[in-house]
Amino acid sequence: MADTTPRPFAADRLGVPQMTRLIAAIRASGPAITTGAPFTDEPLTLVPRSTPADVTDAFAAARAAQREWAARAPNDRAKVFLAFHDLVLANAGLIDTVQAETGKSRYSAFEETLDVAGLALYYGRNAPRFLKPRKRAGAIPLATKTRELRQPKGVVGIISPFNYPLSLGVCDAIPALLAGNAIVHKPDTQTALTTLKARDLLVKAGLPCELWQVVVGEPDVVGQPLIDHADHICFTGSTAAGRRIAEAAARRLIGCTLELGGKNPMIVLDDANLDKAAAGAARACFSTAGQLCLSIERLYVHEKVYDEFLAKLVMKAEKIRLGSGFDFGYDVGSLTSRRQLDIVITHVEDARSKGAKVHLGGRARSDLGPFYYEPTILAGVTPEMELYANETFGPVVSVYPFRTDDEAVALANDTEFGLNASIWTRDVARGHRLGERIRCGTVNINEGYASAYASNDAPMGGMKASGQGRRHGEHGLLEYTELQTVASQRVIGFDPPPGVSLKQQARILTTTYRLMKALRIK
């Protein structure tokens, strides 16, 4: 049996007693699995796995706690998340945990904490207003009083991925909880500590601990039980898995929020500032080693500036510093797993063998660590190559020339996916016109992905095979509520008054509706 004792890498930084305390919060009675530290592939910690019975128990505990939580006023619930905002920004250990489990650079891990803090602040300030009952026009003016209410779903099941364990797990938990729900959360096993650390901070901020249940395990063991008990499912991951979850949710007639795969395009127009575009592309393509759902993997450049832009992009990418460790001294860290590295290698070697030209990178860097891969820029990629249409989810981008704006839009839309897009131009109005024609949930002008994603008041999500539902904004909170209409009637009803025939009643109502139109009454 392999030695599973945590090495000093994990013990010194995260602390074995703290890890042990956090892991005890998992509702799990199954055998433990050892997770590894991507920087070194040394054992990180032992994580117990949940059984179907554990999932059932988690939902029972969450459901019992949810009733009291939902009865609290939204303003009262919001105070917890405003306190959570402060704890997240003050806790460097949260950044350490994200790095230890994902292998990403410190700045990328810091960005996750900033994302969570910002969303907690946004919803902490705005959720009470979003959830407030709203007056609606009644059926009969003055006689019908109608209100629209938002009721929590109940218990939300959240399934979050490894690549952004804080942003893509906690940023779903925040609106679900603030809407009055409890959650049962299945993080990726590799990044369970990050979820548990964030949960610990939220409990310290005042969240009743039973409201956020954590289960861990493989999808074929705990996935179906999670869907069987949930009142709503929130999933971030592959399109193939998202389709299976959507089918299972549909059979139970419950809603699901899905952020799925992407093969995101960037368009560089002939009037773009090429220095800024190259710098933006380098970040949008290679940040977090390309393991970002919003990462750019297809780069379309106007033929007039193609050669100049490509040279500038290569120069920018050459300066990216690969590294490891818990400091800000490098730009990009490691891929998270052997599986992800193997996909990147397979895609690049397949393209190379079929004639693609490698302008930069194209090789693993085992000298730096077990899962490192260089930022890679390819040209001459054609449809028969594996990475042409399929998501690589690594530090790899393909560059293509185009002639006209119409051709650029057609190329950008030539995919089953529709998550994120980017356009670079000095003419922002032109960029907006093109952006409105691209079938993506978010489009960024003169930025790769952050402008749209970090605008917490605006919805974020995918079109086509990139998902359904939205994060962020009012939409991202109300996803976790049920609409309810409560209407009351007074003075005039829908039954004829005594002595009035049905025929007379019909005439009265017809006259009333004509008056409503004439008086512009809704």
Coordinates of C-alpha atoms in Angstrom, one line a residue:
M1 CA 0.0 0.0 0.0
A2 CA 1.2 3.5 -0.9
D3 CA 2.4 5.8 1.9
T4 CA -0.5 8.3 2.5
T5 CA 1.2 10.3 5.2
P6 CA 0.9 14.0 4.3
R7 CA 4.4 15.4 3.4
P8 CA 5.7 18.6 4.8
F9 CA 4.5 20.4 1.7
A10 CA 0.9 20.0 2.9
A11 CA 1.5 19.7 6.6
D12 CA 3.6 22.9 7.0
R13 CA 1.3 25.1 5.0
L14 CA -2.2 23.9 5.7
G15 CA -1.7 22.2 9.0
V16 CA -2.7 18.5 9.6
P17 CA -4.9 19.3 12.6
Q18 CA -6.8 21.9 10.6
M19 CA -7.2 19.6 7.6
T20 CA -8.4 16.8 10.0
R21 CA -11.0 19.1 11.6
L22 CA -12.3 20.3 8.2
I23 CA -12.6 16.8 6.7
A24 CA -14.6 15.7 9.7
A25 CA -17.5 17.9 8.4
I26 CA -17.9 15.6 5.3
R27 CA -20.9 13.4 5.7
A28 CA -19.2 10.2 4.7
S29 CA -18.9 6.6 6.0
G30 CA -17.1 5.1 3.0
P31 CA -13.4 4.3 2.4
A32 CA -11.0 7.2 2.1
I33 CA -9.1 8.2 -0.9
T34 CA -5.7 10.0 -1.0
T35 CA -5.6 13.3 -2.9
G36 CA -2.3 14.6 -4.2
A37 CA -0.7 18.0 -4.4
P38 CA -0.4 18.9 -8.1
F39 CA 2.8 20.9 -7.6
T40 CA 4.6 17.7 -6.6
D41 CA 2.1 14.8 -6.9
E42 CA 2.9 14.0 -3.2
P43 CA 0.0 12.8 -1.0
L44 CA -2.0 15.8 0.2
T45 CA -4.7 14.4 2.5
L46 CA -7.1 11.5 3.0
V47 CA -10.7 12.3 2.1
P48 CA -13.5 9.9 3.1
R49 CA -16.1 9.0 0.5
S50 CA -19.8 9.2 0.9
T51 CA -22.3 6.4 0.3
P52 CA -25.8 6.7 -1.0
A53 CA -27.1 6.5 2.5
D54 CA -24.8 9.4 3.5
V55 CA -26.4 11.5 0.8
T56 CA -29.8 10.6 2.1
D57 CA -28.8 11.6 5.6
A58 CA -27.3 14.9 4.3
F59 CA -30.5 15.9 2.7
A60 CA -32.5 15.0 5.8
A61 CA -30.3 17.2 8.0
A62 CA -30.3 20.0 5.4
R63 CA -34.1 19.9 5.0
A64 CA -34.7 20.1 8.8
A65 CA -32.4 23.1 9.1
Q66 CA -33.8 24.8 6.0
R67 CA -37.3 25.4 7.4
E68 CA -36.0 27.7 10.2
W69 CA -33.5 29.4 7.9
A70 CA -36.2 30.2 5.3
A71 CA -38.4 31.7 8.1
R72 CA -35.7 34.3 8.8
A73 CA -36.0 37.7 7.1
P74 CA -33.8 38.2 4.0
N75 CA -32.1 41.1 5.7
D76 CA -31.2 38.8 8.6
R77 CA -29.8 36.2 6.2
A78 CA -27.8 38.8 4.3
K79 CA -25.9 39.9 7.4
V80 CA -24.1 36.5 7.4
F81 CA -22.8 37.0 4.0
L82 CA -21.6 40.6 4.6
A83 CA -19.6 39.1 7.5
F84 CA -18.3 36.3 5.3
H85 CA -17.0 38.9 2.8
D86 CA -14.6 40.3 5.5
L87 CA -13.5 36.8 6.6
V88 CA -12.6 35.7 3.1
L89 CA -10.5 38.8 2.4
A90 CA -8.7 38.4 5.7
N91 CA -7.9 34.7 5.3
A92 CA -4.7 33.9 3.5
G93 CA -5.1 30.2 4.4
L94 CA -8.0 30.1 1.9
I95 CA -5.6 31.0 -0.9
D96 CA -3.1 28.4 0.4
T97 CA -5.7 25.7 0.2
V98 CA -6.8 26.6 -3.3
Q99 CA -3.2 26.5 -4.4
A100 CA -2.4 23.2 -2.6
E101 CA -5.3 21.4 -4.3
T102 CA -5.2 22.9 -7.8
G103 CA -1.6 23.8 -8.4
K104 CA -2.5 27.2 -9.8
S105 CA -0.4 30.3 -9.2
R106 CA -1.0 32.4 -6.1
Y107 CA -2.4 35.4 -8.0
S108 CA -5.0 33.1 -9.8
A109 CA -5.9 31.6 -6.4
F110 CA -6.2 35.2 -5.0
E111 CA -8.6 36.0 -7.8
E112 CA -10.9 33.3 -6.6
T113 CA -11.1 34.7 -3.1
L114 CA -11.7 38.2 -4.6
D115 CA -14.5 36.7 -6.7
V116 CA -16.2 35.1 -3.7
A117 CA -15.8 38.1 -1.5
G118 CA -17.2 40.4 -4.2
L119 CA -20.2 38.1 -4.9
A120 CA -20.9 37.8 -1.1
L121 CA -20.9 41.6 -0.9
Y122 CA -23.1 42.0 -3.9
Y123 CA -25.8 39.6 -2.8
G124 CA -25.5 40.6 0.8
R125 CA -26.5 44.1 -0.2
N126 CA -29.0 43.3 -3.0
A127 CA -30.7 40.0 -2.2
P128 CA -33.3 41.4 0.2
R129 CA -34.4 43.8 -2.6
F130 CA -34.5 41.0 -5.2
L131 CA -36.5 38.8 -2.9
K132 CA -39.0 41.5 -1.8
P133 CA -42.7 40.8 -2.8
R134 CA -43.7 42.7 -5.8
K135 CA -47.1 44.2 -6.6
R136 CA -48.6 43.1 -9.9
A137 CA -51.6 44.5 -11.9
G138 CA -54.7 42.7 -10.8
A139 CA -57.4 41.2 -13.0
I140 CA -60.0 43.9 -12.2
P141 CA -58.6 47.4 -11.3
L142 CA -59.1 48.3 -7.6
A143 CA -60.9 45.1 -7.0
T144 CA -58.0 42.6 -7.4
K145 CA -54.9 42.9 -5.3
T146 CA -52.0 40.7 -6.6
R147 CA -48.6 40.1 -5.3
E148 CA -45.6 38.1 -6.7
L149 CA -43.7 36.2 -4.0
R150 CA -40.4 34.3 -4.2
Q151 CA -40.2 31.1 -2.2
P152 CA -37.0 29.1 -1.7
K153 CA -36.8 25.8 -3.6
G154 CA -35.9 23.8 -0.5
V155 CA -32.6 21.9 -0.7
V156 CA -30.3 22.6 -3.6
G157 CA -27.8 20.1 -4.8
I158 CA -24.5 21.6 -6.0
I159 CA -21.9 19.7 -8.0
S160 CA -18.7 21.8 -8.5
P161 CA -15.5 21.2 -10.4
F162 CA -11.8 21.1 -9.6
N163 CA -10.5 24.0 -11.7
Y164 CA -12.0 26.9 -9.8
P165 CA -13.2 25.2 -6.6
L166 CA -13.8 28.4 -4.7
S167 CA -15.4 30.5 -7.4
L168 CA -17.5 27.7 -9.0
G169 CA -18.7 26.1 -5.8
V170 CA -19.1 28.9 -3.3
C171 CA -20.4 31.4 -5.8
D172 CA -23.3 29.0 -6.3
A173 CA -23.8 28.3 -2.7
I174 CA -24.1 32.1 -1.8
P175 CA -27.3 32.9 -3.8
A176 CA -28.8 29.5 -3.1
L177 CA -28.4 30.0 0.7
L178 CA -29.4 33.7 0.6
A179 CA -32.6 32.7 -1.2
G180 CA -33.6 30.7 1.8
N181 CA -32.4 27.2 0.7
A182 CA -30.2 24.7 2.3
I183 CA -27.5 23.0 0.1
V184 CA -26.0 19.5 -0.3
H185 CA -22.7 20.2 -2.0
K186 CA -20.5 17.6 -3.8
P187 CA -17.2 19.2 -4.7
D188 CA -14.7 17.4 -6.8
T189 CA -12.8 15.1 -4.5
Q190 CA -9.5 16.7 -5.4
T191 CA -10.6 20.1 -4.1
A192 CA -12.8 19.1 -1.2
L193 CA -10.6 21.0 1.3
T194 CA -11.3 24.3 -0.4
T195 CA -15.0 23.8 -0.1
L196 CA -14.7 22.8 3.5
K197 CA -12.5 25.8 4.3
A198 CA -15.0 28.2 2.8
R199 CA -17.8 26.5 4.6
D200 CA -15.9 26.8 7.9
L201 CA -15.6 30.6 7.3
L202 CA -19.3 30.9 6.5
V203 CA -20.2 29.1 9.6
K204 CA -18.0 31.5 11.6
A205 CA -19.8 34.3 9.9
G206 CA -23.1 33.0 11.4
L207 CA -24.5 30.4 9.0
P208 CA -26.1 27.4 10.8
C209 CA -23.7 24.6 10.1
E210 CA -26.4 22.0 9.1
L211 CA -27.5 24.2 6.2
W212 CA -24.4 23.4 4.1
Q213 CA -23.9 19.7 3.9
V214 CA -20.8 18.3 2.1
V215 CA -20.6 14.9 0.4
V216 CA -17.7 13.4 -1.6
G217 CA -17.6 10.6 -4.0
E218 CA -17.7 9.4 -7.6
P219 CA -20.7 10.4 -9.8
D220 CA -21.7 6.8 -10.4
V221 CA -22.0 6.3 -6.6
V222 CA -23.4 9.6 -5.2
G223 CA -24.6 11.4 -8.3
Q224 CA -28.0 9.8 -8.7
P225 CA -28.9 9.9 -5.0
L226 CA -28.0 13.6 -5.1
I227 CA -30.5 14.2 -7.9
D228 CA -33.1 11.9 -6.4
H229 CA -33.3 14.1 -3.2
A230 CA -32.6 17.6 -4.5
D231 CA -35.3 20.3 -5.3
H232 CA -32.9 21.9 -7.8
I233 CA -29.5 21.0 -9.2
C234 CA -26.6 23.3 -10.0
F235 CA -23.8 21.7 -12.0
T236 CA -20.5 23.0 -13.5
G237 CA -18.6 20.6 -15.7
S238 CA -18.6 18.9 -19.0
T239 CA -21.3 19.0 -21.6
A240 CA -21.7 15.2 -21.6
A241 CA -22.2 15.1 -17.9
G242 CA -24.5 18.1 -18.0
R243 CA -26.8 16.4 -20.5
R244 CA -27.1 13.3 -18.2
I245 CA -27.9 15.5 -15.2
A246 CA -30.5 17.5 -17.2
E247 CA -32.2 14.3 -18.3
A248 CA -32.3 13.0 -14.7
A249 CA -33.6 16.3 -13.4
A250 CA -36.3 16.4 -16.1
R251 CA -37.6 13.0 -15.1
R252 CA -38.1 14.4 -11.6
L253 CA -39.5 17.7 -12.9
I254 CA -36.9 19.7 -11.0
G255 CA -34.9 22.7 -12.4
C256 CA -31.2 22.6 -13.1
T257 CA -28.6 25.3 -13.6
L258 CA -25.8 24.1 -15.9
E259 CA -22.5 25.8 -16.8
L260 CA -20.9 23.4 -19.3
G261 CA -18.0 23.2 -21.8
G262 CA -16.7 25.9 -24.1
K263 CA -14.5 26.4 -27.1
N264 CA -14.3 30.1 -26.7
P265 CA -13.3 32.4 -29.6
M266 CA -11.4 35.7 -29.7
I267 CA -11.6 38.0 -32.7
V268 CA -8.8 40.6 -33.3
L269 CA -10.1 43.1 -35.8
D270 CA -7.8 45.1 -38.2
D271 CA -8.1 48.3 -36.2
A272 CA -7.2 46.6 -32.8
N273 CA -4.4 47.9 -30.5
L274 CA -2.2 44.8 -31.2
D275 CA 0.0 45.2 -28.1
K276 CA -3.1 45.3 -25.8
A277 CA -4.7 42.5 -27.7
A278 CA -1.7 40.3 -27.5
A279 CA -1.4 40.9 -23.7
G280 CA -5.1 40.2 -23.3
A281 CA -4.9 37.1 -25.3
A282 CA -2.0 35.7 -23.4
R283 CA -3.9 36.1 -20.1
A284 CA -7.2 34.8 -21.6
C285 CA -5.5 31.8 -23.1
F286 CA -3.0 30.7 -20.5
S287 CA -4.3 31.9 -17.0
T288 CA -4.6 28.9 -14.6
A289 CA -2.9 26.9 -17.3
G290 CA -6.0 27.2 -19.5
Q291 CA -8.2 25.4 -17.0
L292 CA -10.9 28.0 -17.1
C293 CA -14.3 27.5 -18.6
L294 CA -14.0 31.0 -20.1
S295 CA -10.5 30.5 -21.5
I296 CA -9.9 31.4 -25.2
E297 CA -9.0 28.4 -27.3
R298 CA -9.7 29.8 -30.8
L299 CA -8.1 33.1 -31.9
Y300 CA -9.3 34.7 -35.2
V301 CA -7.1 37.5 -36.5
H302 CA -7.7 39.8 -39.4
E303 CA -5.4 38.8 -42.3
K304 CA -4.0 42.4 -42.4
V305 CA -2.6 42.2 -38.9
Y306 CA -2.2 38.4 -38.6
D307 CA 1.6 38.1 -38.8
E308 CA 2.2 41.1 -36.6
F309 CA -0.3 40.0 -34.0
L310 CA 1.0 36.4 -33.9
A311 CA 4.6 37.7 -33.4
K312 CA 3.4 39.9 -30.5
L313 CA 1.4 37.0 -29.0
V314 CA 4.4 34.7 -29.1
M315 CA 6.6 37.4 -27.4
K316 CA 4.0 37.9 -24.7
A317 CA 3.6 34.2 -24.1
E318 CA 7.3 33.6 -24.0
K319 CA 7.6 35.9 -21.0
I320 CA 5.0 33.9 -18.9
R321 CA 6.8 32.5 -15.9
L322 CA 5.9 29.0 -14.9
G323 CA 6.4 28.1 -11.3
S324 CA 5.2 26.6 -8.0
G325 CA 4.9 27.5 -4.4
F326 CA 2.9 29.9 -2.2
D327 CA 4.2 33.2 -3.4
F328 CA 3.5 35.8 -6.2
G329 CA 6.8 35.2 -7.9
Y330 CA 5.5 33.5 -11.1
D331 CA 2.5 33.8 -13.4
V332 CA 1.2 30.3 -14.2
G333 CA 1.3 27.1 -12.2
S334 CA 0.6 23.5 -13.0
L335 CA -2.3 21.6 -14.5
T336 CA -4.2 19.9 -11.7
S337 CA -4.0 16.2 -12.7
R338 CA -2.4 13.6 -14.9
R339 CA -5.7 13.2 -16.7
Q340 CA -5.7 16.8 -17.7
L341 CA -2.1 16.7 -18.8
D342 CA -2.8 13.6 -20.9
I343 CA -5.6 15.4 -22.8
V344 CA -3.4 18.4 -23.6
I345 CA -0.6 16.1 -24.8
T346 CA -3.0 14.1 -26.9
H347 CA -4.5 17.2 -28.5
V348 CA -1.2 18.9 -29.4
E349 CA 0.5 15.7 -30.7
D350 CA -2.5 14.9 -32.8
A351 CA -2.5 18.4 -34.3
R352 CA 1.3 18.3 -34.8
S353 CA 1.1 14.9 -36.6
K354 CA -1.6 16.2 -39.0
G355 CA 0.4 19.3 -40.0
A356 CA -0.3 22.0 -37.5
K357 CA 2.6 24.4 -36.9
V358 CA 3.8 24.9 -33.3
H359 CA 4.8 28.6 -32.9
L360 CA 5.5 28.3 -29.2
G361 CA 5.5 25.5 -26.6
G362 CA 4.2 22.1 -27.4
R363 CA 5.8 20.2 -24.6
A364 CA 5.4 19.0 -21.1
R365 CA 7.7 20.4 -18.4
S366 CA 8.4 17.5 -16.1
D367 CA 11.5 19.4 -14.9
L368 CA 9.1 21.8 -13.1
G369 CA 6.7 19.3 -11.8
P370 CA 4.6 16.3 -12.8
F371 CA 1.7 18.1 -14.6
Y372 CA 3.3 21.2 -16.1
Y373 CA 2.8 22.1 -19.8
E374 CA 4.2 25.1 -21.7
P375 CA 1.9 27.8 -23.1
T376 CA 1.3 26.6 -26.6
I377 CA 0.4 28.5 -29.8
L378 CA -0.6 26.6 -32.9
A379 CA -1.4 27.6 -36.5
G380 CA -2.7 25.6 -39.4
V381 CA -5.2 23.7 -37.3
T382 CA -7.8 22.0 -39.5
P383 CA -11.2 20.2 -38.8
E384 CA -9.8 16.7 -38.7
M385 CA -7.6 17.6 -35.7
E386 CA -8.9 16.7 -32.3
L387 CA -8.5 20.1 -30.8
Y388 CA -10.2 22.0 -33.7
A389 CA -13.7 21.6 -32.2
N390 CA -13.2 19.9 -28.9
E391 CA -12.3 21.7 -25.6
T392 CA -8.7 21.1 -24.6
F393 CA -8.9 22.8 -21.2
G394 CA -5.2 23.5 -21.1
P395 CA -2.7 26.1 -22.1
V396 CA -3.2 25.7 -25.8
V397 CA -4.7 28.1 -28.4
S398 CA -5.1 27.8 -32.2
V399 CA -4.7 31.0 -34.4
Y400 CA -6.6 31.5 -37.7
P401 CA -6.7 34.4 -40.2
F402 CA -10.0 35.9 -41.5
R403 CA -10.9 38.5 -44.1
T404 CA -14.2 40.1 -43.2
D405 CA -16.3 40.9 -40.1
D406 CA -19.0 38.5 -41.4
E407 CA -16.4 35.7 -41.8
A408 CA -15.1 36.3 -38.3
V409 CA -18.7 36.1 -36.8
A410 CA -19.4 32.9 -38.8
L411 CA -16.1 31.3 -37.6
A412 CA -16.8 32.3 -34.0
N413 CA -20.3 30.7 -34.2
D414 CA -19.1 27.6 -35.9
T415 CA -19.2 25.4 -32.8
E416 CA -21.7 23.6 -30.6
F417 CA -20.6 25.7 -27.7
G418 CA -21.6 29.3 -26.7
L419 CA -20.1 30.2 -23.4
N420 CA -17.7 33.2 -23.8
A421 CA -16.2 35.3 -26.6
S422 CA -13.9 38.3 -26.9
I423 CA -13.5 41.0 -29.5
W424 CA -10.6 43.5 -29.8
T425 CA -11.1 46.8 -31.7
R426 CA -10.5 50.5 -31.3
D427 CA -14.1 51.0 -32.5
V428 CA -16.1 49.9 -29.5
A429 CA -19.4 50.4 -31.3
R430 CA -18.2 48.1 -34.0
G431 CA -17.2 45.6 -31.4
H432 CA -20.7 45.8 -29.8
R433 CA -22.4 45.2 -33.2
L434 CA -20.3 42.1 -33.8
G435 CA -20.8 40.9 -30.2
E436 CA -24.5 41.0 -30.6
R437 CA -24.2 38.5 -33.5
I438 CA -22.1 36.0 -31.6
R439 CA -24.1 33.2 -29.9
C440 CA -22.4 33.3 -26.5
G441 CA -23.7 34.0 -23.0
T442 CA -21.0 36.6 -22.5
V443 CA -19.0 38.7 -24.9
N444 CA -16.1 40.9 -23.8
I445 CA -14.9 43.9 -25.8
N446 CA -11.2 44.6 -25.4
E447 CA -10.9 42.0 -22.6
G448 CA -10.7 38.2 -22.7
Y449 CA -13.3 37.2 -20.0
A450 CA -13.1 39.3 -16.9
S451 CA -15.2 42.3 -17.9
A452 CA -18.4 40.3 -18.2
Y453 CA -17.6 37.7 -15.5
A454 CA -16.7 40.2 -12.8
S455 CA -19.8 42.3 -13.5
N456 CA -21.7 40.7 -10.6
D457 CA -24.9 42.6 -11.5
A458 CA -25.1 41.0 -14.9
P459 CA -26.0 37.4 -15.7
M460 CA -23.3 34.9 -16.7
G461 CA -23.9 31.6 -18.4
G462 CA -23.9 29.7 -21.6
M463 CA -25.9 29.2 -24.8
K464 CA -26.3 26.1 -26.9
A465 CA -24.2 23.2 -25.5
S466 CA -22.5 25.4 -23.0
G467 CA -25.4 25.2 -20.5
Q468 CA -28.7 26.7 -19.3
G469 CA -29.6 29.1 -16.5
R470 CA -27.4 32.0 -15.3
R471 CA -25.1 32.9 -12.4
H472 CA -24.8 36.4 -11.0
G473 CA -27.2 39.3 -10.9
E474 CA -30.9 39.1 -10.0
H475 CA -31.3 36.1 -12.3
G476 CA -28.6 34.2 -10.5
L477 CA -30.4 34.5 -7.2
L478 CA -34.0 34.0 -8.4
E479 CA -32.8 30.7 -10.1
Y480 CA -33.1 29.2 -6.6
T481 CA -36.6 30.4 -5.9
E482 CA -40.2 29.3 -6.9
L483 CA -42.5 32.0 -8.1
Q484 CA -45.8 32.3 -6.3
T485 CA -48.8 34.6 -7.0
V486 CA -51.2 35.5 -4.2
A487 CA -54.3 37.4 -5.3
S488 CA -57.2 38.7 -3.2
Q489 CA -60.6 40.0 -4.4
R490 CA -62.9 42.6 -2.9
V491 CA -66.1 44.5 -3.8
I492 CA -66.4 43.2 -7.4
G493 CA -66.1 39.5 -8.0
F494 CA -66.2 37.2 -11.0
D495 CA -69.6 35.8 -10.2
P496 CA -72.7 37.9 -11.3
P497 CA -74.2 40.0 -8.5
P498 CA -77.7 39.0 -7.3
G499 CA -80.2 39.7 -10.0
V500 CA -77.7 40.0 -12.9
S501 CA -77.9 37.3 -15.6
L502 CA -74.8 35.7 -17.1
K503 CA -75.6 37.6 -20.3
Q504 CA -75.6 40.9 -18.5
Q505 CA -72.5 40.0 -16.6
A506 CA -70.7 39.3 -19.9
R507 CA -71.7 42.7 -21.2
I508 CA -70.5 44.4 -18.0
L509 CA -67.1 42.7 -18.2
T510 CA -66.8 43.5 -21.9
T511 CA -67.4 47.1 -21.2
T512 CA -64.9 47.0 -18.3
Y513 CA -62.2 45.6 -20.6
R514 CA -62.9 48.3 -23.3
L515 CA -62.6 51.0 -20.7
M516 CA -59.3 49.5 -19.5
K517 CA -57.9 49.7 -23.0
A518 CA -59.2 53.3 -23.5
L519 CA -57.7 54.4 -20.1
R520 CA -54.4 52.5 -20.8
I521 CA -54.9 50.4 -17.7
K522 CA -52.6 47.3 -17.8

